PDB file of C-alpha atoms in Angstrom:
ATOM      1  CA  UNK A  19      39.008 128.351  67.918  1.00  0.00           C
ATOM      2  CA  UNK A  20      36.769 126.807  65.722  1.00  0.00           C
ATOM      3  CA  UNK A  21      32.838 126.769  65.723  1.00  0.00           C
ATOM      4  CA  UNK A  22      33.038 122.638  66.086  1.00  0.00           C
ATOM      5  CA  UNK A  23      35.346 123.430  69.302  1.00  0.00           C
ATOM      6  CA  UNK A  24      33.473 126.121  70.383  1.00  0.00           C
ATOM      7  CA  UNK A  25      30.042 124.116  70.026  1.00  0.00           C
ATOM      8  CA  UNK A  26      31.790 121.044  72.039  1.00  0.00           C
ATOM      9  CA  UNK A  27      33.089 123.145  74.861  1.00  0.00           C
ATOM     10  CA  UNK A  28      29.417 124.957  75.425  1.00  0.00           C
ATOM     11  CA  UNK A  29      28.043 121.253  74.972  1.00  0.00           C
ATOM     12  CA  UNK A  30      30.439 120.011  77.909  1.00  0.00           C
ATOM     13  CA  UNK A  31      29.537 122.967  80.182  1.00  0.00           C
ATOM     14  CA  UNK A  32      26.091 122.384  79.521  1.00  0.00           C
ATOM     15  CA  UNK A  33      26.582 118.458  80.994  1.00  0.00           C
ATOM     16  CA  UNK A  34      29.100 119.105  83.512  1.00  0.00           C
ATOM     17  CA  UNK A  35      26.716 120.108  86.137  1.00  0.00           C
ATOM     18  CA  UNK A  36      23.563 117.661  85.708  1.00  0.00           C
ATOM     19  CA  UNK A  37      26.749 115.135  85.491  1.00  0.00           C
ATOM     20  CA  UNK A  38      28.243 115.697  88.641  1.00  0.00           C
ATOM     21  CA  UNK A  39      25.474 115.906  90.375  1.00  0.00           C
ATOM     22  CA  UNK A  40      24.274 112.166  89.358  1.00  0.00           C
ATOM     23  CA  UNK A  41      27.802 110.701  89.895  1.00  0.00           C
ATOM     24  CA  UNK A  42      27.739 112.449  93.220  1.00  0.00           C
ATOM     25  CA  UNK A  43      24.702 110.726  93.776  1.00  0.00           C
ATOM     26  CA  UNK A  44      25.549 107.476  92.538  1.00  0.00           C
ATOM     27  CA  UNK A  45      28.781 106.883  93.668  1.00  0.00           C
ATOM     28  CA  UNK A  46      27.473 107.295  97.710  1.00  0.00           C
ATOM     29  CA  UNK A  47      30.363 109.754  98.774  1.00  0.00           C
ATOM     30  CA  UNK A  48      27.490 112.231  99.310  1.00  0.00           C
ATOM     31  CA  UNK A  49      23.697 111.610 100.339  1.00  0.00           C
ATOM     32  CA  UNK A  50      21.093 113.141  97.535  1.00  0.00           C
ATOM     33  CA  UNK A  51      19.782 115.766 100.191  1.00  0.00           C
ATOM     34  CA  UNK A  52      23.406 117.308 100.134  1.00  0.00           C
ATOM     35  CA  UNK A  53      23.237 118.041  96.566  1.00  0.00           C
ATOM     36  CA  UNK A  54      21.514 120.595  94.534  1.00  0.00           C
ATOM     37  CA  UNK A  55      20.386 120.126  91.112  1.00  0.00           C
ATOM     38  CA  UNK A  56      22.211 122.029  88.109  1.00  0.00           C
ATOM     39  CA  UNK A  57      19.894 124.894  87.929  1.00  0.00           C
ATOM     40  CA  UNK A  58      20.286 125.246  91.894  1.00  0.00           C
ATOM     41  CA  UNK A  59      16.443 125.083  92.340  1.00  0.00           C
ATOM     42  CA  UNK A  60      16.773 122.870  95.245  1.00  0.00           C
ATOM     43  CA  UNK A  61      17.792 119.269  96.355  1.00  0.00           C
ATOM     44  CA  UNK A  62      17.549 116.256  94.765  1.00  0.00           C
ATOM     45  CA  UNK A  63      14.893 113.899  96.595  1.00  0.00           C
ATOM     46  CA  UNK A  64      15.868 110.480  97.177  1.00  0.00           C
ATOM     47  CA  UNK A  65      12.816 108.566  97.001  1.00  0.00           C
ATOM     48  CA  UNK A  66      12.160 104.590  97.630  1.00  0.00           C
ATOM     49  CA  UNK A  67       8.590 103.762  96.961  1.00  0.00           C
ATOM     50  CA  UNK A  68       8.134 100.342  96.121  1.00  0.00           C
ATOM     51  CA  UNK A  69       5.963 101.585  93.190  1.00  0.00           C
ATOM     52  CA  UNK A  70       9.057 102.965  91.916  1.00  0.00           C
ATOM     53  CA  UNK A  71      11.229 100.002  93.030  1.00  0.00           C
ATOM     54  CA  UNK A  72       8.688  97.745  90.626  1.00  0.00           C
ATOM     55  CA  UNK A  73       8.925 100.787  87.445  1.00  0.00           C
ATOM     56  CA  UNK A  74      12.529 100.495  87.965  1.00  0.00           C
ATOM     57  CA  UNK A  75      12.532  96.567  87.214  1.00  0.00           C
ATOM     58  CA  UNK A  76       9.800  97.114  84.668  1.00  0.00           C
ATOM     59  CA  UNK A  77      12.639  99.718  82.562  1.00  0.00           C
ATOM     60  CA  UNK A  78      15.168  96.804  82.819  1.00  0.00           C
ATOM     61  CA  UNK A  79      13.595  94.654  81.231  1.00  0.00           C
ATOM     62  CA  UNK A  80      14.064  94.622  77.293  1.00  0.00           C
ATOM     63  CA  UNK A  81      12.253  97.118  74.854  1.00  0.00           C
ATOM     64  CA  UNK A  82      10.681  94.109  72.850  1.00  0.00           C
ATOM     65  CA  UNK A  83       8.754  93.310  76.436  1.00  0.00           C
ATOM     66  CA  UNK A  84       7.288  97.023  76.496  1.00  0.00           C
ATOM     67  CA  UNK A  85       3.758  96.415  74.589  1.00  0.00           C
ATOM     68  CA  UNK A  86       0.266  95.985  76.372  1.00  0.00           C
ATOM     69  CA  UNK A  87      -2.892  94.769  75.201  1.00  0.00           C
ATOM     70  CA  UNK A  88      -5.901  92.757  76.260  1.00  0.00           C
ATOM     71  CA  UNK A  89      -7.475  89.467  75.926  1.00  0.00           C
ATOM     72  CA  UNK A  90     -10.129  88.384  73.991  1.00  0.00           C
ATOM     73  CA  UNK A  91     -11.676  87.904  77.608  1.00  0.00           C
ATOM     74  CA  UNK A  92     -10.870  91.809  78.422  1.00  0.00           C
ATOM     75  CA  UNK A  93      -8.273  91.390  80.897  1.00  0.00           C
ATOM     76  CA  UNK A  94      -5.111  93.600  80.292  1.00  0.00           C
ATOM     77  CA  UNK A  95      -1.981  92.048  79.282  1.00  0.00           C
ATOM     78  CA  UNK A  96       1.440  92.800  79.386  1.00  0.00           C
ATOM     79  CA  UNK A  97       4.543  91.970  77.390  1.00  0.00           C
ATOM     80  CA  UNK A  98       6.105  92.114  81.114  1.00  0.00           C
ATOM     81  CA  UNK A  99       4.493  88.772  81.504  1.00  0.00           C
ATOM     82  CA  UNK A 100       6.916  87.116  78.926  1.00  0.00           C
ATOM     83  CA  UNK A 101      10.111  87.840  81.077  1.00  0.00           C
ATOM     84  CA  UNK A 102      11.751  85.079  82.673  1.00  0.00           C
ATOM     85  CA  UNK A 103      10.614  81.735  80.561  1.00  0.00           C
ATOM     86  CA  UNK A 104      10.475  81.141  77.162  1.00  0.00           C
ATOM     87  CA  UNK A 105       8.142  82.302  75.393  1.00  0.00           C
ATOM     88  CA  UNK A 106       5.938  81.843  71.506  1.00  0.00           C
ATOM     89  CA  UNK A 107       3.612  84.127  70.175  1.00  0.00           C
ATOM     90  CA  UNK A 108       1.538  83.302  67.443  1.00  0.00           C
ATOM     91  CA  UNK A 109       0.356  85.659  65.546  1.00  0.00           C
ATOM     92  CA  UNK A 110      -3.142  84.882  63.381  1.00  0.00           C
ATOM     93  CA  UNK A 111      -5.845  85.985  61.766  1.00  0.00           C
ATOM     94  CA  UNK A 112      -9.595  84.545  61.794  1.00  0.00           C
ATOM     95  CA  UNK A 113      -9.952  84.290  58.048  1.00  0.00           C
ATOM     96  CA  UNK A 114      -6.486  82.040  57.672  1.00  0.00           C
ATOM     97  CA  UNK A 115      -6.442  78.707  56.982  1.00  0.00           C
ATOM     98  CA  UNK A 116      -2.825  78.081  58.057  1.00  0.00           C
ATOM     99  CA  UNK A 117      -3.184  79.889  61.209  1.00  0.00           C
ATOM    100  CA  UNK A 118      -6.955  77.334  61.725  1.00  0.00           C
ATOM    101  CA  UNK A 119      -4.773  74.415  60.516  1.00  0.00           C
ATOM    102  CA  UNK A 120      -2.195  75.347  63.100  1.00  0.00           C
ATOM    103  CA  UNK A 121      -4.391  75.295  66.011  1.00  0.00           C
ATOM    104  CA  UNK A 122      -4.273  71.637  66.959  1.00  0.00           C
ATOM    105  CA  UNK A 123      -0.506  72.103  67.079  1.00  0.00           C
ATOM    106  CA  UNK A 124      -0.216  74.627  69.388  1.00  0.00           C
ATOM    107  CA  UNK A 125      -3.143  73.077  71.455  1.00  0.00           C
ATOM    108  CA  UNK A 126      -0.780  70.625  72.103  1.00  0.00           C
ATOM    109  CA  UNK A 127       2.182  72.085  72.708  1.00  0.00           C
ATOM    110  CA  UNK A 128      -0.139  73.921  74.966  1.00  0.00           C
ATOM    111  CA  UNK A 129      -0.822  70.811  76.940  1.00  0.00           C
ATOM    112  CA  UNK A 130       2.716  69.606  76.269  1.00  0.00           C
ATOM    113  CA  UNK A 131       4.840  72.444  77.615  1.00  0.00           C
ATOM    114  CA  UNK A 132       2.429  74.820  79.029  1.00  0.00           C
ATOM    115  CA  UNK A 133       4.083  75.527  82.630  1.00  0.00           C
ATOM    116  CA  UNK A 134       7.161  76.104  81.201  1.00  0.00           C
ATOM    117  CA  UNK A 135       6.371  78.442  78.147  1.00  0.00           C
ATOM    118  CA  UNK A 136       4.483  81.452  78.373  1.00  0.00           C
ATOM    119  CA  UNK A 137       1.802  80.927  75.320  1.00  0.00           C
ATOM    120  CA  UNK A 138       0.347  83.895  73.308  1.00  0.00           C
ATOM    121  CA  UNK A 139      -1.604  83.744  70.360  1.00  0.00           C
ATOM    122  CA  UNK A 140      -2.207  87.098  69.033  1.00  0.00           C
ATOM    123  CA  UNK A 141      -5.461  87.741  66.703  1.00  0.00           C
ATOM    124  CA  UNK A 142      -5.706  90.369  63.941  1.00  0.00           C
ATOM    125  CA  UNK A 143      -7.112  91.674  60.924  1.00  0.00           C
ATOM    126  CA  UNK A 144     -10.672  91.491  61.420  1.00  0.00           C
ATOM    127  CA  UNK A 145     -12.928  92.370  64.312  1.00  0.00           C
ATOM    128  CA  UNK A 146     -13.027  91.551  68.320  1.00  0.00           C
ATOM    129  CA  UNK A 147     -16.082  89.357  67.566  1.00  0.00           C
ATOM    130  CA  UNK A 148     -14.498  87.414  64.523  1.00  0.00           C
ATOM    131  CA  UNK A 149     -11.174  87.421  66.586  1.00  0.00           C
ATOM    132  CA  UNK A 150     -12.458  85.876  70.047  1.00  0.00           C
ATOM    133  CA  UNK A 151     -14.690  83.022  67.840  1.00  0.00           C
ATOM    134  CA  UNK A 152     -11.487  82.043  66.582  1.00  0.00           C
ATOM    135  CA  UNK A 153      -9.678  82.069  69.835  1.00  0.00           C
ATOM    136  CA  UNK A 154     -12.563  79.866  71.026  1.00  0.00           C
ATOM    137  CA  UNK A 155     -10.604  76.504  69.687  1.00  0.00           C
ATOM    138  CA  UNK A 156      -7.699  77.314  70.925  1.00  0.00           C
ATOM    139  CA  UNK A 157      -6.532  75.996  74.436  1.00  0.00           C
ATOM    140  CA  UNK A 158      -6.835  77.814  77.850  1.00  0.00           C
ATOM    141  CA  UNK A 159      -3.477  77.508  78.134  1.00  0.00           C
ATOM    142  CA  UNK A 160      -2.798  80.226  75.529  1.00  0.00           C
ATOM    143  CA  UNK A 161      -3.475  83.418  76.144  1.00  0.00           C
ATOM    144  CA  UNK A 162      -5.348  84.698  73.443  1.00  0.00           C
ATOM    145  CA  UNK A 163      -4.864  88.474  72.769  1.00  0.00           C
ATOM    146  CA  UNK A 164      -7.924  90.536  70.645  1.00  0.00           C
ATOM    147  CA  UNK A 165      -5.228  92.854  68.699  1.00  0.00           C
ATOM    148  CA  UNK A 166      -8.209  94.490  66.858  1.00  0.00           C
ATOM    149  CA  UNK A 167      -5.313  97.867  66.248  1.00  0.00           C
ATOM    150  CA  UNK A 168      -2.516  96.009  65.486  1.00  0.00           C
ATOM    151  CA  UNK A 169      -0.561  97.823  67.838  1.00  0.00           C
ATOM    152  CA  UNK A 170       0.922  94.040  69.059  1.00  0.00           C
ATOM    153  CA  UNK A 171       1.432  92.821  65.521  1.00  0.00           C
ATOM    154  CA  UNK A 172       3.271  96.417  64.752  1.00  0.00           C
ATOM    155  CA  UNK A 173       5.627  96.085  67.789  1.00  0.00           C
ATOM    156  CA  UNK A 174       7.045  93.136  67.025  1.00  0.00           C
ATOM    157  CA  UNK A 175       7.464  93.996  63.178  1.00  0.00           C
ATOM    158  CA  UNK A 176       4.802  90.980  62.167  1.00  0.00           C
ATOM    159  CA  UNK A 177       3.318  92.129  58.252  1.00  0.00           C
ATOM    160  CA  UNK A 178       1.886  88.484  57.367  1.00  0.00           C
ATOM    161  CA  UNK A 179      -0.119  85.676  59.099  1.00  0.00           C
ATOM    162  CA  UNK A 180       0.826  83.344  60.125  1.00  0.00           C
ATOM    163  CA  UNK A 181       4.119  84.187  61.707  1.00  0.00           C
ATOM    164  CA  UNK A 182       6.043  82.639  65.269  1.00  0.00           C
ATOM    165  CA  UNK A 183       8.258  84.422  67.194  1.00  0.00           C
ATOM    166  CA  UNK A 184       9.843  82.770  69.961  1.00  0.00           C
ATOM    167  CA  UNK A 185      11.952  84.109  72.526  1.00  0.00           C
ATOM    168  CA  UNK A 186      14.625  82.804  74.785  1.00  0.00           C
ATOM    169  CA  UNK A 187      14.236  83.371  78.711  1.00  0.00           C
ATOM    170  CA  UNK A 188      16.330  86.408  77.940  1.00  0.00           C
ATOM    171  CA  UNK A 189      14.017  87.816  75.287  1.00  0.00           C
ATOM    172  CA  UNK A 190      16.461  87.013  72.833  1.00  0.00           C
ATOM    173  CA  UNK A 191      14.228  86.338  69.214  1.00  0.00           C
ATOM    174  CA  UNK A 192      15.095  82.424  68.659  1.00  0.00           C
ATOM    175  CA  UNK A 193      12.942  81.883  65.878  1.00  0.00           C
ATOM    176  CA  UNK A 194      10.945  83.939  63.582  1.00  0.00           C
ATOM    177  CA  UNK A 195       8.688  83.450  60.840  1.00  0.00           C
ATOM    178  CA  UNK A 196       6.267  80.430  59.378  1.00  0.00           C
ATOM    179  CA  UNK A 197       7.637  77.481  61.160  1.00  0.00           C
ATOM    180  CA  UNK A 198       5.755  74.088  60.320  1.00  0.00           C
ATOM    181  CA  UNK A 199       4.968  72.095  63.642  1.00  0.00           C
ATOM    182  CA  UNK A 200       8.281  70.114  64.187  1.00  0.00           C
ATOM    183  CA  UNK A 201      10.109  73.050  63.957  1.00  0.00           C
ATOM    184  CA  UNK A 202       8.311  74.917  66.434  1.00  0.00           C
ATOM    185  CA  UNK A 203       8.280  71.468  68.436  1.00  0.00           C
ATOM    186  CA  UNK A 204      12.250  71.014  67.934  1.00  0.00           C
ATOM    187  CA  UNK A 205      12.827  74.614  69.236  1.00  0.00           C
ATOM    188  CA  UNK A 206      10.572  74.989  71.999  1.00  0.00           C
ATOM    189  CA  UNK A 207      11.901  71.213  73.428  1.00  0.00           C
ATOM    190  CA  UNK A 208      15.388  73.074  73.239  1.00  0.00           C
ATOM    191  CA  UNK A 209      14.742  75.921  75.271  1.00  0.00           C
ATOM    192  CA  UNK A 210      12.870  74.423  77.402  1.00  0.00           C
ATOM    193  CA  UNK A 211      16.010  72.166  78.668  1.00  0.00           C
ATOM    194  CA  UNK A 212      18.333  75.486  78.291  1.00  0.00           C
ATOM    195  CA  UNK A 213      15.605  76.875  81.011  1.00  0.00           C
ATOM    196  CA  UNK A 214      16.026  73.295  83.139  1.00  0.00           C
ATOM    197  CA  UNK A 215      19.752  72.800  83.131  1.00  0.00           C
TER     198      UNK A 215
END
C-alpha cells in the first residue's frame, strides 16, 4: 500500500464517525439525544433558540453581506441590512471632488428610489469629524457610514474613490466601479423593476 493510500484511508476513518453522526442527525431516522458524538463524550444536544434560529439565517446569507460598521450618527450597521432589495454603496472620501460633485445625484436618486433601494454611502480616508461634515449634504435617505479603518472599503475590495457597487436583491455585484449619473440611474431603474415584476 502506498503512503497516498494509506494517508486517505486514516483520513476516511478519521470522518467516518463525526459523518455519521450528522447524517444520522439530519436525515430524522434517529432523534439527536440517541446519538453520541465521535469521541463518545456524550449526546448531541438539539437546541432551538430563536437566537440561534436568527444566526442560522444570518450564515445564509452571502459572505459579501458579513461586514459591520457604524454611522456617522454612531448607530451600528450591518451589511445584513442590504439583503433582500437592491442595494448601492458609494464609497467617498471628504477631500474628493468627484465624490462632492456626485452628491446631488445620489440625493436624488435618494428621493427618487429610496423605499426600494437600500442607500449607503461609505466615507473614508480622513477622520470621523471630516467624514460626518461631508455626510452632512448628503440626504437622510442614505445611510452614511464613518469608515474611519477602512475595514468597509477593504471588504468589498474598493482601492480608489469614488467607486459604486451595486448589488442585485440576491447580492449579486451588478455594477462596479466609477459610473457617471445615467449609468447609475439606468441600472438602479432596472433592478428596481426586476424587484417589482
Amino acid at each position: 500500500m502506498t503512503t497516498t493510500t494509506a494517508a486517505r484511508r486514516r483520513a476516511a476513518r478519521l470522518w467516518a464517525g463525526p459523518l455519521l453522526a450528522l447524517s444520522l442527525v439530519g436525515c430524522g431516522t434517529t432523534s439527536a439525544d440517541d446519538v453520541t458524538t465521535a469521541t463518545g463524550s456524550g449526546p448531541v444536544e438539539a437546541e432551538s433558540q430563536p437566537q440561534e434560529r436568527q444566526e442560522s439565517q444570518e450564515q445564509d446569507l452571502p459572505a459579501l453581506y458579513d461586514v459591520s460598521s457604524r454611522t456617522v450618527g454612531g448607530d451600528d450597521w450591518s451589511g445584513a441590512e442590504l439583503a433582500g432589495r437592491p442595494s448601492v454603496l458609494w464609497f467617498w472620501a471628504p477631500w474628493c471632488p468627484t465624490c462632492r460633485a456626485q452628491v446631488s445625484g445620489v440625493n436624488a436618486l435618494a428621493q427618487t428610489h429610496g423605499d426600494d433601494v437600500a442607500l449607503v454611502g461609505v466615507g473614508a480616508q480622513d477622520d470621523a469629524d471630516a467624514i460626518a461634515g461631508f455626510a452632512a449634504d448628503v440626504d437622510p435617505g442614505v445611510t452614511s457610514l464613518s469608515d474611519v479603518d477602512g475595514s468597509v472599503w477593504r471588504h468589498f475590495g474598493i482601492t480608489a474613490q469614488s467607486t459604486y457597487v451595486v448589488l442585485d436583491a440576491d447580492g449579486e455585484v451588478r455594477g462596479e466601479g466609477y459610473l457617471d449619473e445615467a449609468e447609475l440611474g439606468e441600472l438602479v431603474d432596472e433592478l428596481v423593476a426586476e424587484q417589482a415584476g
